[in-house]
JSON list of C-alpha atoms and ligand atoms in Angstrom, two decimals:
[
{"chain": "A", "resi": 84, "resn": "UNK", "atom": "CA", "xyz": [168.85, 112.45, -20.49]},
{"chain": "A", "resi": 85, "resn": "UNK", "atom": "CA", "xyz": [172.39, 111.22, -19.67]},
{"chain": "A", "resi": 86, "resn": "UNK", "atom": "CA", "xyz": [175.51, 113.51, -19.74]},
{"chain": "A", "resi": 87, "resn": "UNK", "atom": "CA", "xyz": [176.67, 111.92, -23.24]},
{"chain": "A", "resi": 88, "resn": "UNK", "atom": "CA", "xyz": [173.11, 113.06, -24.64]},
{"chain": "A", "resi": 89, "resn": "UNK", "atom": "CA", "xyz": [173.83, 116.62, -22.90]},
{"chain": "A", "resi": 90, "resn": "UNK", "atom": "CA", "xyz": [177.47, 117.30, -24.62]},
{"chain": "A", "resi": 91, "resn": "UNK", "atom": "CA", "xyz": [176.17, 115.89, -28.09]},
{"chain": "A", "resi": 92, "resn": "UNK", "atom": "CA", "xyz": [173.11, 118.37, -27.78]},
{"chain": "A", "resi": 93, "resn": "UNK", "atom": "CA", "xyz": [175.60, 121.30, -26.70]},
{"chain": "A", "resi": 94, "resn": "UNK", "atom": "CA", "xyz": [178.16, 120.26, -29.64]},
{"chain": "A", "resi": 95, "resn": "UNK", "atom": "CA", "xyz": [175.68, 120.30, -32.17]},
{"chain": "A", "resi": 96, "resn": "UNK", "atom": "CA", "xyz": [174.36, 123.95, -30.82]},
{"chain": "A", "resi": 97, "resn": "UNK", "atom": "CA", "xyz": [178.23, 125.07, -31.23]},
{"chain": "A", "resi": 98, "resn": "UNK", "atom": "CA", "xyz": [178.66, 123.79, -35.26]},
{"chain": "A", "resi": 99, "resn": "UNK", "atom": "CA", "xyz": [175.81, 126.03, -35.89]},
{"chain": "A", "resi": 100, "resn": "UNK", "atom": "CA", "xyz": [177.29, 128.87, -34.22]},
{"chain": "A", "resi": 101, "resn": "UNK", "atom": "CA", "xyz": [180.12, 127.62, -35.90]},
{"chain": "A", "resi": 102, "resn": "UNK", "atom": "CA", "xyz": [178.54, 127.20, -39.77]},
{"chain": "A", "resi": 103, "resn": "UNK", "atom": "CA", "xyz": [177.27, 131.06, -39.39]},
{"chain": "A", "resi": 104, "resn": "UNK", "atom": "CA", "xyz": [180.85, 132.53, -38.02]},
{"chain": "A", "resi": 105, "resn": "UNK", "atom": "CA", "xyz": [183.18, 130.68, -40.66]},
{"chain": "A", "resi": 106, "resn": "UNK", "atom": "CA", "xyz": [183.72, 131.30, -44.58]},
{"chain": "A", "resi": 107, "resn": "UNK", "atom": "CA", "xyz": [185.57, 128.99, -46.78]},
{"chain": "A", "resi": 108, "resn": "UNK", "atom": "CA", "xyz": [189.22, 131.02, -45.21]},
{"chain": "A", "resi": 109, "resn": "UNK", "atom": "CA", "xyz": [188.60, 130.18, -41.73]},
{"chain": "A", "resi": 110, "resn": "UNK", "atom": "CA", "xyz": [190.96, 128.10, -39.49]},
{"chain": "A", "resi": 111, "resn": "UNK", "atom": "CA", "xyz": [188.80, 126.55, -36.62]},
{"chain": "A", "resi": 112, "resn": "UNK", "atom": "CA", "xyz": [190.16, 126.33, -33.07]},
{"chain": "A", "resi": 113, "resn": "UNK", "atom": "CA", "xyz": [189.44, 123.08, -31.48]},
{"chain": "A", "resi": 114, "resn": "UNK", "atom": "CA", "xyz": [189.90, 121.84, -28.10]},
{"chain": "A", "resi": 115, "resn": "UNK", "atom": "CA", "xyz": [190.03, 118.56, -25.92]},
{"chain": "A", "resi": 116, "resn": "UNK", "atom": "CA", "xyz": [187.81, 116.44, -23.89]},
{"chain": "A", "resi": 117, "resn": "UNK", "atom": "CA", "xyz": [184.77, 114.23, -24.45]},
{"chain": "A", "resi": 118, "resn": "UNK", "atom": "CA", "xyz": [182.48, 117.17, -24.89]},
{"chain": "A", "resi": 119, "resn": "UNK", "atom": "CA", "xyz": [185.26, 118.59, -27.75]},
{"chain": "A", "resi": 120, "resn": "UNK", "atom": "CA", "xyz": [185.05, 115.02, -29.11]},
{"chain": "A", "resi": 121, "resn": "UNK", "atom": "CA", "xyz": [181.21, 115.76, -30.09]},
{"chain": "A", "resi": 122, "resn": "UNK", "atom": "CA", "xyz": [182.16, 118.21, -31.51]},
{"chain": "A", "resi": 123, "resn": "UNK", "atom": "CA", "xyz": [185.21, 116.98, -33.71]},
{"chain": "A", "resi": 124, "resn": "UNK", "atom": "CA", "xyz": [182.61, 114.38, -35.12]},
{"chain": "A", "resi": 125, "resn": "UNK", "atom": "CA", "xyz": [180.05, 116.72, -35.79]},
{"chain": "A", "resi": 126, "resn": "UNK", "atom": "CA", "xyz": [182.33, 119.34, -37.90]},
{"chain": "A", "resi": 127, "resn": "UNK", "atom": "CA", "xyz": [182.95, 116.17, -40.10]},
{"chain": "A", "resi": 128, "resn": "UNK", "atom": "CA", "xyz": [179.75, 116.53, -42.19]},
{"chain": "A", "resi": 129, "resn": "UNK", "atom": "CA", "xyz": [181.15, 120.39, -42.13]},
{"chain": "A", "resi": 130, "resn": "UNK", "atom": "CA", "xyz": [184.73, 119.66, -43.76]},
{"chain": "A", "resi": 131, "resn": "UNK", "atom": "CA", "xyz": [184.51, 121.73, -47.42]},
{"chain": "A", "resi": 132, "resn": "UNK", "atom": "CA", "xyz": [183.20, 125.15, -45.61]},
{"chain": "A", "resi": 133, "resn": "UNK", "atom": "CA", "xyz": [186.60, 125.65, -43.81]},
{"chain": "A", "resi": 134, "resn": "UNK", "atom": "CA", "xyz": [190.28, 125.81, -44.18]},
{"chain": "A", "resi": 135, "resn": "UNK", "atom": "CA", "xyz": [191.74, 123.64, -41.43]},
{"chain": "A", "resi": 136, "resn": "UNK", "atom": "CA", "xyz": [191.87, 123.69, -37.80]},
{"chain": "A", "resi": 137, "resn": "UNK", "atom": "CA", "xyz": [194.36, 124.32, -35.63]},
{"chain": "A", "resi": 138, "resn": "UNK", "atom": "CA", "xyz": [194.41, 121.58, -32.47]},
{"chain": "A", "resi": 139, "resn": "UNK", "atom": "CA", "xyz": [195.24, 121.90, -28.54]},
{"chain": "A", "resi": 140, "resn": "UNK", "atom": "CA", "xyz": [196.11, 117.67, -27.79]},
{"chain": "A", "resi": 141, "resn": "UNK", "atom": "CA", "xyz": [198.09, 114.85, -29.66]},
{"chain": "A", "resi": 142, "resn": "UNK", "atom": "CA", "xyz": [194.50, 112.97, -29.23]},
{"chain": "A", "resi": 143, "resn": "UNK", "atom": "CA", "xyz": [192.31, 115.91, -30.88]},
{"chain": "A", "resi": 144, "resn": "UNK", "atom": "CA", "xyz": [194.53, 116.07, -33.53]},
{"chain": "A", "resi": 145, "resn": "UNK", "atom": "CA", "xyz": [194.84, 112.75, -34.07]},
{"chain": "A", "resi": 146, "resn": "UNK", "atom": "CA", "xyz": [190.69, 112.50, -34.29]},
{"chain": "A", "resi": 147, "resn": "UNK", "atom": "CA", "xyz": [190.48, 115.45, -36.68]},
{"chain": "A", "resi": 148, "resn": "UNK", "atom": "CA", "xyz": [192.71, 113.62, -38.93]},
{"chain": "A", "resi": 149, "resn": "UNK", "atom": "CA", "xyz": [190.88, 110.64, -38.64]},
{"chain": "A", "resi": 150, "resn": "UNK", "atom": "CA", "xyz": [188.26, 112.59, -40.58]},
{"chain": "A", "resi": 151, "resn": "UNK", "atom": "CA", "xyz": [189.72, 113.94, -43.17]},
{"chain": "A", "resi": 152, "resn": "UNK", "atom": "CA", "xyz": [190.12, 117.31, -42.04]},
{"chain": "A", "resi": 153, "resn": "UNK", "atom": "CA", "xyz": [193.78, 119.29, -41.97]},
{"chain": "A", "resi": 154, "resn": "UNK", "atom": "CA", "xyz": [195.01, 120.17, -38.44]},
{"chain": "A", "resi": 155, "resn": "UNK", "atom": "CA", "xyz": [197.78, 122.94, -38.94]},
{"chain": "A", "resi": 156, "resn": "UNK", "atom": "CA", "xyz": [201.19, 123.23, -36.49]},
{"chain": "A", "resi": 157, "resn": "UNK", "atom": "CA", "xyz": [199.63, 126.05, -33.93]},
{"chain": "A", "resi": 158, "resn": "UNK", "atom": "CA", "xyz": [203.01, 128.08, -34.60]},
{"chain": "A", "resi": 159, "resn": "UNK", "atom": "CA", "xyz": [202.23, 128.41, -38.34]},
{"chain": "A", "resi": 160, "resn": "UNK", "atom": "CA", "xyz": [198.72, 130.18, -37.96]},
{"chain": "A", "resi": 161, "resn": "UNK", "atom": "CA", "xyz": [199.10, 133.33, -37.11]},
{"chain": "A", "resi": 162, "resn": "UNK", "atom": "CA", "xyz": [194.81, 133.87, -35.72]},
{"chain": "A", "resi": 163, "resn": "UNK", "atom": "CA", "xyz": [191.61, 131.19, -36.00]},
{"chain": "A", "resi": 164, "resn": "UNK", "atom": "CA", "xyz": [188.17, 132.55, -36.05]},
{"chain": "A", "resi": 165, "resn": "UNK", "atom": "CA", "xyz": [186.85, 130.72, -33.51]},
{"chain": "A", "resi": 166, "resn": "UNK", "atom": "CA", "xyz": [187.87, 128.37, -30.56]},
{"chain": "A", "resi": 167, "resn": "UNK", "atom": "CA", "xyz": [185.45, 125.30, -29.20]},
{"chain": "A", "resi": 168, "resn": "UNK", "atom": "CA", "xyz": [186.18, 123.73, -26.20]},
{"chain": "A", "resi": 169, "resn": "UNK", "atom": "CA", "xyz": [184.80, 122.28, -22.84]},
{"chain": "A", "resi": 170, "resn": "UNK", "atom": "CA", "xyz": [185.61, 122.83, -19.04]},
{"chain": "A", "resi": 171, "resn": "UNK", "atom": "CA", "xyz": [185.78, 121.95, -16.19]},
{"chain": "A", "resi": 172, "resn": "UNK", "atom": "CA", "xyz": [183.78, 124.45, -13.94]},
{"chain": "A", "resi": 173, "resn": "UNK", "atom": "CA", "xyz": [182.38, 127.51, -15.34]},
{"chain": "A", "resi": 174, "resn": "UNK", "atom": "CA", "xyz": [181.29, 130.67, -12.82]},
{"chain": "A", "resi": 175, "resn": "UNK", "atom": "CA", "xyz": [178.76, 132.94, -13.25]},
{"chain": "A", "resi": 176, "resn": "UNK", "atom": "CA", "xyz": [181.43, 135.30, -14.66]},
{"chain": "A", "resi": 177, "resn": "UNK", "atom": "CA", "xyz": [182.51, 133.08, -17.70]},
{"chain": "A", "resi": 178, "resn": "UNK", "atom": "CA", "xyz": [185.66, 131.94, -15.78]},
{"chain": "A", "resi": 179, "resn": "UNK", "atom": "CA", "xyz": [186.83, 128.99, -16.21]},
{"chain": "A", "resi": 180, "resn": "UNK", "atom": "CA", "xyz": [188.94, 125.65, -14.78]},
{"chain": "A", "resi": 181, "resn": "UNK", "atom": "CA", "xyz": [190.25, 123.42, -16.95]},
{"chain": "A", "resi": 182, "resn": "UNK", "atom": "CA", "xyz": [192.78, 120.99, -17.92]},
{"chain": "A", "resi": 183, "resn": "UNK", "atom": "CA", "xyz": [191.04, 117.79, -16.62]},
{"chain": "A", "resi": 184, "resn": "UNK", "atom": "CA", "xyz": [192.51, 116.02, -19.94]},
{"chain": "A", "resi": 185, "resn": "UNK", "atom": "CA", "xyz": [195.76, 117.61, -19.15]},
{"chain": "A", "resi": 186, "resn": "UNK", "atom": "CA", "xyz": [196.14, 119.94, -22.30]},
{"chain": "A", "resi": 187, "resn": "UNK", "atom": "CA", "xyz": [195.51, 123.52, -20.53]},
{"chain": "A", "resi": 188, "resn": "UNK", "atom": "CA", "xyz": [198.56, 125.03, -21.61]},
{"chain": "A", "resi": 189, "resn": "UNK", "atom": "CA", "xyz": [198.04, 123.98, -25.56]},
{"chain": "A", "resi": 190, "resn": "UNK", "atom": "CA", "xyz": [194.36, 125.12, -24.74]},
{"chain": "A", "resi": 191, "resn": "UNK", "atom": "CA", "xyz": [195.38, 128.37, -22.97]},
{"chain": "A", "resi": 192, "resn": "UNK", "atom": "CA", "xyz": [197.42, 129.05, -26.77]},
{"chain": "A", "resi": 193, "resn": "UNK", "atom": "CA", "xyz": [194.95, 128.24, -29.26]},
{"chain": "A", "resi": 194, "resn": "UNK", "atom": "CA", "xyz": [192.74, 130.63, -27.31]},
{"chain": "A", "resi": 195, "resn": "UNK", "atom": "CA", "xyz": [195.16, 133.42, -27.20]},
{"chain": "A", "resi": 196, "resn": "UNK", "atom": "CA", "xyz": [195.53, 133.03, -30.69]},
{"chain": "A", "resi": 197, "resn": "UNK", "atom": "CA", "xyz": [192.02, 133.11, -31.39]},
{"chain": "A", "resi": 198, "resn": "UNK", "atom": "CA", "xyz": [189.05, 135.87, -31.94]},
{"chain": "A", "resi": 199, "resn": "UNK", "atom": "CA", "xyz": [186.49, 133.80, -30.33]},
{"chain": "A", "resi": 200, "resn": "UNK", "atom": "CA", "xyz": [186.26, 131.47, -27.65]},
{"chain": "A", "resi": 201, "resn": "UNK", "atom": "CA", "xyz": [183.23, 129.77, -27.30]},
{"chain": "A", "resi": 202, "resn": "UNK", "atom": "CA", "xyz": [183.17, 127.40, -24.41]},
{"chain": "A", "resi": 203, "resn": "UNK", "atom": "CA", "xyz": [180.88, 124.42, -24.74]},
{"chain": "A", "resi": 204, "resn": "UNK", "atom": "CA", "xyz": [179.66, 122.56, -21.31]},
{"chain": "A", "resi": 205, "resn": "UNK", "atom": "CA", "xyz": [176.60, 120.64, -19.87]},
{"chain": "A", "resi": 206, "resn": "UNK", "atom": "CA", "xyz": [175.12, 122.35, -16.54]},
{"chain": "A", "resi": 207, "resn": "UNK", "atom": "CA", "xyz": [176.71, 119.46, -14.09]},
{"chain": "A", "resi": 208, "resn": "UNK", "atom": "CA", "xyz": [180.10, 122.18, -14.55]},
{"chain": "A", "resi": 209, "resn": "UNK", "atom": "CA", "xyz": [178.30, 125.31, -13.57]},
{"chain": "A", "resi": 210, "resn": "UNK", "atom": "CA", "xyz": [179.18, 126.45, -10.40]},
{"chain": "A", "resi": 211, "resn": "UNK", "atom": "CA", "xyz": [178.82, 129.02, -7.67]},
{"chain": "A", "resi": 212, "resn": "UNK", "atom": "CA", "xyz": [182.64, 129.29, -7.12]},
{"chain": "A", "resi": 213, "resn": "UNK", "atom": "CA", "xyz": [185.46, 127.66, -9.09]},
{"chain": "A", "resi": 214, "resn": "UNK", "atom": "CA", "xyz": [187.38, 125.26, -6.70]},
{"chain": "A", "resi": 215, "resn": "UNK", "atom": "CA", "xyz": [185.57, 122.66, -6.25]},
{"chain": "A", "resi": 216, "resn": "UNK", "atom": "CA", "xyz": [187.24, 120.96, -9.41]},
{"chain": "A", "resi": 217, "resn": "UNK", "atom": "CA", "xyz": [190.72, 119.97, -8.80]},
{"chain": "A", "resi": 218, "resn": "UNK", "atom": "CA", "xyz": [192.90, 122.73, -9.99]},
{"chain": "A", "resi": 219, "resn": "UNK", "atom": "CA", "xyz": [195.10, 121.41, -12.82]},
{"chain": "A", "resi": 220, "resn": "UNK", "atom": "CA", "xyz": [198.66, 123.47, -13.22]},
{"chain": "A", "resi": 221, "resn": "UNK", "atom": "CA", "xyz": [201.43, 122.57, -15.58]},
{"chain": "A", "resi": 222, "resn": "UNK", "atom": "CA", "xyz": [204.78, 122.03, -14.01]},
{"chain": "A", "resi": 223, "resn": "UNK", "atom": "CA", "xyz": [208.47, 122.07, -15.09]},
{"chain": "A", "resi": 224, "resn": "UNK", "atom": "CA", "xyz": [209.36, 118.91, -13.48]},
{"chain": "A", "resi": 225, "resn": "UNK", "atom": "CA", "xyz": [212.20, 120.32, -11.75]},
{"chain": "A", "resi": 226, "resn": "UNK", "atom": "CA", "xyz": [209.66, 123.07, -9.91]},
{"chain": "A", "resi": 227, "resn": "UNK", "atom": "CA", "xyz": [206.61, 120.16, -8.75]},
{"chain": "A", "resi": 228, "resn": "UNK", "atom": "CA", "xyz": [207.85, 120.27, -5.27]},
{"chain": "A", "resi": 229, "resn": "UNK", "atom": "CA", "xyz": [208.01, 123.72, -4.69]},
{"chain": "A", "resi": 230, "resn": "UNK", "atom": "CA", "xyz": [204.86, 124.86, -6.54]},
{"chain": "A", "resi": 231, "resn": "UNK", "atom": "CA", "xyz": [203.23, 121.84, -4.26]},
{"chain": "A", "resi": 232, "resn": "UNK", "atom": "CA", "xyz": [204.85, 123.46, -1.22]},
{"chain": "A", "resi": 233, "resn": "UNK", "atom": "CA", "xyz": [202.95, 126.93, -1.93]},
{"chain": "A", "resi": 234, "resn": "UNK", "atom": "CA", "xyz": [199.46, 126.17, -2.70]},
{"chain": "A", "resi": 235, "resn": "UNK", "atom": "CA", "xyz": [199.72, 124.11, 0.47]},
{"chain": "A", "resi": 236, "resn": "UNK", "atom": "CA", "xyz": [200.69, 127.17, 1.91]},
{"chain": "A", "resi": 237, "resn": "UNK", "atom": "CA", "xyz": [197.29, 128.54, 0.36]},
{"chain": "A", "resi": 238, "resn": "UNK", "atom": "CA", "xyz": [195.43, 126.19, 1.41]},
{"chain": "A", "resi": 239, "resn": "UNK", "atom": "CA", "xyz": [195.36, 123.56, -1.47]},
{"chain": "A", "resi": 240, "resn": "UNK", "atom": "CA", "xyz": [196.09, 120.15, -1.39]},
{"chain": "A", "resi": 241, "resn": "UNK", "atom": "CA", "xyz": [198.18, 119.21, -3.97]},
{"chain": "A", "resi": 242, "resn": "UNK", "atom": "CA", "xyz": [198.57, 115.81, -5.89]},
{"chain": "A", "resi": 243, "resn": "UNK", "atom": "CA", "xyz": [201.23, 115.03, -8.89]},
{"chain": "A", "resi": 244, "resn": "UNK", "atom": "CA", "xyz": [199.27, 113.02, -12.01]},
{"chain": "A", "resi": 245, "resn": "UNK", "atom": "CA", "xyz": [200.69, 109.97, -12.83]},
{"chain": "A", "resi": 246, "resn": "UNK", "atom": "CA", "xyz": [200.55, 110.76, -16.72]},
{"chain": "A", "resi": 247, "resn": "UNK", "atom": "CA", "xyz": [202.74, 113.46, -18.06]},
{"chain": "A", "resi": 248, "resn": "UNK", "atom": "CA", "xyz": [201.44, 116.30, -20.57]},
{"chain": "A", "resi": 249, "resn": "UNK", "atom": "CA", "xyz": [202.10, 116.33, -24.43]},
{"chain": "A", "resi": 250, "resn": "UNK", "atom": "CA", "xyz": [204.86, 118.91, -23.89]},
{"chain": "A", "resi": 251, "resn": "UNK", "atom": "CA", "xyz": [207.06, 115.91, -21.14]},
{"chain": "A", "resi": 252, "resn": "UNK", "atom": "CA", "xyz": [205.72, 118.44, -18.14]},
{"chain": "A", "resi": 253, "resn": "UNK", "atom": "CA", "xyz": [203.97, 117.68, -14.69]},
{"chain": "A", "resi": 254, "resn": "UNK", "atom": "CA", "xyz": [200.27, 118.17, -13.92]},
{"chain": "A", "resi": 255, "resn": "UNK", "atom": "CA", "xyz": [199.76, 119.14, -10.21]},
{"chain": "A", "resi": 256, "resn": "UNK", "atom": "CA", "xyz": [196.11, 118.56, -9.49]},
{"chain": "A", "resi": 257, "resn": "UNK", "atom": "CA", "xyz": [195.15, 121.08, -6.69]},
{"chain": "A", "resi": 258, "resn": "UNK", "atom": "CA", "xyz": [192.02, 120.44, -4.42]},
{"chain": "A", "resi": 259, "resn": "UNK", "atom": "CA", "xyz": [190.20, 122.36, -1.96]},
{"chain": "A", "resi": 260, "resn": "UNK", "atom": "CA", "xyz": [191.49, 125.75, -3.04]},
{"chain": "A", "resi": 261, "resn": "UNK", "atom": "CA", "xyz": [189.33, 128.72, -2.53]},
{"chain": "A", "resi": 262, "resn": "UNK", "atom": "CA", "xyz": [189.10, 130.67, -5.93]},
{"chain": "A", "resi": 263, "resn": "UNK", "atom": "CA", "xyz": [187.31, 133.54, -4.78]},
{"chain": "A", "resi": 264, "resn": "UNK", "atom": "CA", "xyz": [188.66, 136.14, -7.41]},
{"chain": "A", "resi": 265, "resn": "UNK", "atom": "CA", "xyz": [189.66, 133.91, -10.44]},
{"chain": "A", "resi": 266, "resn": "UNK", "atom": "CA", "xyz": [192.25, 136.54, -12.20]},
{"chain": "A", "resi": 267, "resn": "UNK", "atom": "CA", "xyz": [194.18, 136.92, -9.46]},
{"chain": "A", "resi": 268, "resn": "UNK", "atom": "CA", "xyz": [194.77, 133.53, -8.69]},
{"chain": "A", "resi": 269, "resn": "UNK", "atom": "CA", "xyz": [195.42, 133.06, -12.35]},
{"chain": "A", "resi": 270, "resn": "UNK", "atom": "CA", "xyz": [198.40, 135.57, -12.07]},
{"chain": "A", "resi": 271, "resn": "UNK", "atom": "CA", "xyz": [200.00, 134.59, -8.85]},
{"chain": "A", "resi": 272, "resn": "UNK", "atom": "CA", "xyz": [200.11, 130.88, -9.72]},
{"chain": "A", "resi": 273, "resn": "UNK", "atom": "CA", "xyz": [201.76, 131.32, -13.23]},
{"chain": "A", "resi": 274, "resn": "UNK", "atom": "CA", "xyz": [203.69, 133.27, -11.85]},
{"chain": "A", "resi": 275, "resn": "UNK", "atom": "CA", "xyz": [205.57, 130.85, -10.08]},
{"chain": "A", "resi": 276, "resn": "UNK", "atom": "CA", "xyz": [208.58, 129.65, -11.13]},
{"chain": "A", "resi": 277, "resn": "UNK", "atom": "CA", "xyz": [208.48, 126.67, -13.30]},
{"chain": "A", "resi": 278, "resn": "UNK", "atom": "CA", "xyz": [204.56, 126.91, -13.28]},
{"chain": "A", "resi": 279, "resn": "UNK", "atom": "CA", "xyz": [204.11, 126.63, -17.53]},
{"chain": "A", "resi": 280, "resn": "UNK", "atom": "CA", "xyz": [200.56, 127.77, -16.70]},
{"chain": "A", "resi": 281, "resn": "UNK", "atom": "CA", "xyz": [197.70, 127.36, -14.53]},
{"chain": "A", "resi": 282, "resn": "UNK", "atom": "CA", "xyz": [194.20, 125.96, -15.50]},
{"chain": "A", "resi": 283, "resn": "UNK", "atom": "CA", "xyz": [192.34, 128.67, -14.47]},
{"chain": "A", "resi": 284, "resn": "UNK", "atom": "CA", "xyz": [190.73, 130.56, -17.73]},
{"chain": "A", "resi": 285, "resn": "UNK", "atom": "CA", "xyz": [189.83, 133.96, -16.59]},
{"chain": "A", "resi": 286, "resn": "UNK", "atom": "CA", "xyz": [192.31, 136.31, -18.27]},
{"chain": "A", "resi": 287, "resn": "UNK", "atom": "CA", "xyz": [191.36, 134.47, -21.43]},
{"chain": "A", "resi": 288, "resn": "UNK", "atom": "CA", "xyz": [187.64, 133.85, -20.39]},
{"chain": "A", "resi": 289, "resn": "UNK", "atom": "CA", "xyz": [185.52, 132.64, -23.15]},
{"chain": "A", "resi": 290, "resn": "UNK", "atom": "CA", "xyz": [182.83, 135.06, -24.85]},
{"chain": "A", "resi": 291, "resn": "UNK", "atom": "CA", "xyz": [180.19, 133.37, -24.67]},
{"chain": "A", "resi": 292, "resn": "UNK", "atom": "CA", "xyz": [179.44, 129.23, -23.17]},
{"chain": "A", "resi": 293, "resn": "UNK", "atom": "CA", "xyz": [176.58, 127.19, -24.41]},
{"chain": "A", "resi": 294, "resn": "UNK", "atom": "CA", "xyz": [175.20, 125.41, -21.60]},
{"chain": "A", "resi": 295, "resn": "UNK", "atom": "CA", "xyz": [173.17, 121.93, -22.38]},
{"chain": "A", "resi": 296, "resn": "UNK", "atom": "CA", "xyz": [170.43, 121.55, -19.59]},
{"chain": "A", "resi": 297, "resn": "UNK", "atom": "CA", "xyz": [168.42, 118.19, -18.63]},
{"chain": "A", "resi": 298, "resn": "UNK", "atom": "CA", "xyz": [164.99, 120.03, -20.01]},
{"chain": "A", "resi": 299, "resn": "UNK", "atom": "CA", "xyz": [166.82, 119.68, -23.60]},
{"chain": "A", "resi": 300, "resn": "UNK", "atom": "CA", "xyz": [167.64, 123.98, -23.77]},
{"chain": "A", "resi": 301, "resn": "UNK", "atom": "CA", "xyz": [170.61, 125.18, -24.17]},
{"chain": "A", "resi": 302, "resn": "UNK", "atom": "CA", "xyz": [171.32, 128.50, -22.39]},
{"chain": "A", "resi": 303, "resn": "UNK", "atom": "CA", "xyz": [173.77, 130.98, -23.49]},
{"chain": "A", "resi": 304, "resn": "UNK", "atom": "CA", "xyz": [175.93, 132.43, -20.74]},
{"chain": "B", "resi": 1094, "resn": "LIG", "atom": "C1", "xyz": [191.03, 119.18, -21.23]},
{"chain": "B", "resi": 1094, "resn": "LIG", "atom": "C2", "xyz": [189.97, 120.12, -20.79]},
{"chain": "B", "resi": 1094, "resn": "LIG", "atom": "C3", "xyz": [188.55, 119.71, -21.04]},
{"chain": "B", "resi": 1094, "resn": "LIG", "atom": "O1", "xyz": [187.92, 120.69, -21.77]},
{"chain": "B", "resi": 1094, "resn": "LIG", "atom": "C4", "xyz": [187.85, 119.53, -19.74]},
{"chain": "B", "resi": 1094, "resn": "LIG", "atom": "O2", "xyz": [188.59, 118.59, -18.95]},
{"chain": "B", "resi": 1094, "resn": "LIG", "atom": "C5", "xyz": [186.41, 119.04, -19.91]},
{"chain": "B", "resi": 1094, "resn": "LIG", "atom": "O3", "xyz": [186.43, 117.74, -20.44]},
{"chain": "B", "resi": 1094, "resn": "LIG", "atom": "P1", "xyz": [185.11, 116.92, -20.75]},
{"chain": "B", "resi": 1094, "resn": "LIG", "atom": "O4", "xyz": [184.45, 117.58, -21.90]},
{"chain": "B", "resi": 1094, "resn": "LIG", "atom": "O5", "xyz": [185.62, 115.54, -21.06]},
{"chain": "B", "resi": 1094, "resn": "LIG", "atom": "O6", "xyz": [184.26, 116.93, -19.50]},
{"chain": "B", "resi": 1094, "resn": "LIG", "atom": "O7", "xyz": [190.19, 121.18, -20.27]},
{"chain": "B", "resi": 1094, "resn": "LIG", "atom": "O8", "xyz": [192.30, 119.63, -20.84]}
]
């Protein structure tokens, strides 16, 4: 089974979770990535049991229109019901990197805005230890050198994305760090100066991930 097959499997296991939490009220949280994408497609056939959604990307937004289905401005809803999304890396403790599409800080929003998150990912992003991912952090343009300067200083090695998030801010992409106790790092890195936010979901950690395996299950973490 390839990894397409795994995040359409692990999509379609979130709309049902999905079609049992939501009532004709509901505002849907929905995230970004190909996995997401799956899913965006999916809650198509879905359209007339919901409100709207609310949308963390110009592109998911732009794809839920493309449907048919209302996307509101995030500042105008004051909660959604539940939030689907995919990762980057997922530990054994539900937390999370992300921002490999470069919308972690509209992601990191919608959640805290939301009652649910349910985090949607095939088993190549399960790991022991988050790190191995690059870490993703949003940057005030201004602040890039100086947040690059300290997690060097931690022990990362820091590289500035060519493409520039839907807010007009750096991404520093962060390898090699050693996340041992996910919070924590959370916390000092946003709260660097100019850091807008870090992609490390563990003070919003989702409550519960789907995870789509190669023997066609898909577990519940
Ligand atoms: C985007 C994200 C995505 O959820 C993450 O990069 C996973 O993407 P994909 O489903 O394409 O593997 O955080 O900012």
């Amino acid at each position: 089974m390839d990894q397409n097959e795994l995040k359409r499997r692990v999509a379609r296991a979130a709309l049902d979770r999905v079609t049992e939490m939501v009532s004709p009220d509901s505002i849907i949280g929905v995230g970004t990535g190909s996995t997401t994408n799956f899913f965006i497609d999916l809650l198509a056939e879905f359209k007339s049991s919901f409100k709207a959604t609310v949308s963390s990307s110009v592109a998911s937004t732009a794809r839920i229109r493309d449907l048919g289905i209302s996307v509101l401005e995030t500042h105008k809803v004051e909660c959604a019901d539940i939030y689907v999304d995919g990762a980057d890396e997922v530990d054994g403790s539900r937390a999370l990197i992300k921002g490999g599409g470069g919308a972690l800080t509209q992601e990191k929003i919608v959640v805290s805005i939301s009652k649910y998150f349910l985090c949607i990912v095939d088993e190549t992003k399960l790991v022991e230890r988050l790190g191995t991912f690059p870490l993703p952090i949003e940057v005030i343009p201004s602040a890039r050198s100086a947040v690059m300067r300290f997690t060097q200083s931690i022990g990362g090695k820091p590289s500035e994305r060519s493409r520039l998030t839907d807010n007009g801010n750096v991404i520093v992409d962060v390898a090699g760090l050693v996340i041992d106790d996910p919070e924590e790092m959370e916390q000092t890195l946003n709260n660097l100066p100019g850091v807008v936010t870090a992609g490390i979901f563990a003070l919003h950690r989702p409550h519960e991930v789907f995870v789509s395996k190669r023997d066609g299950s898909v577990a519940r973490l």
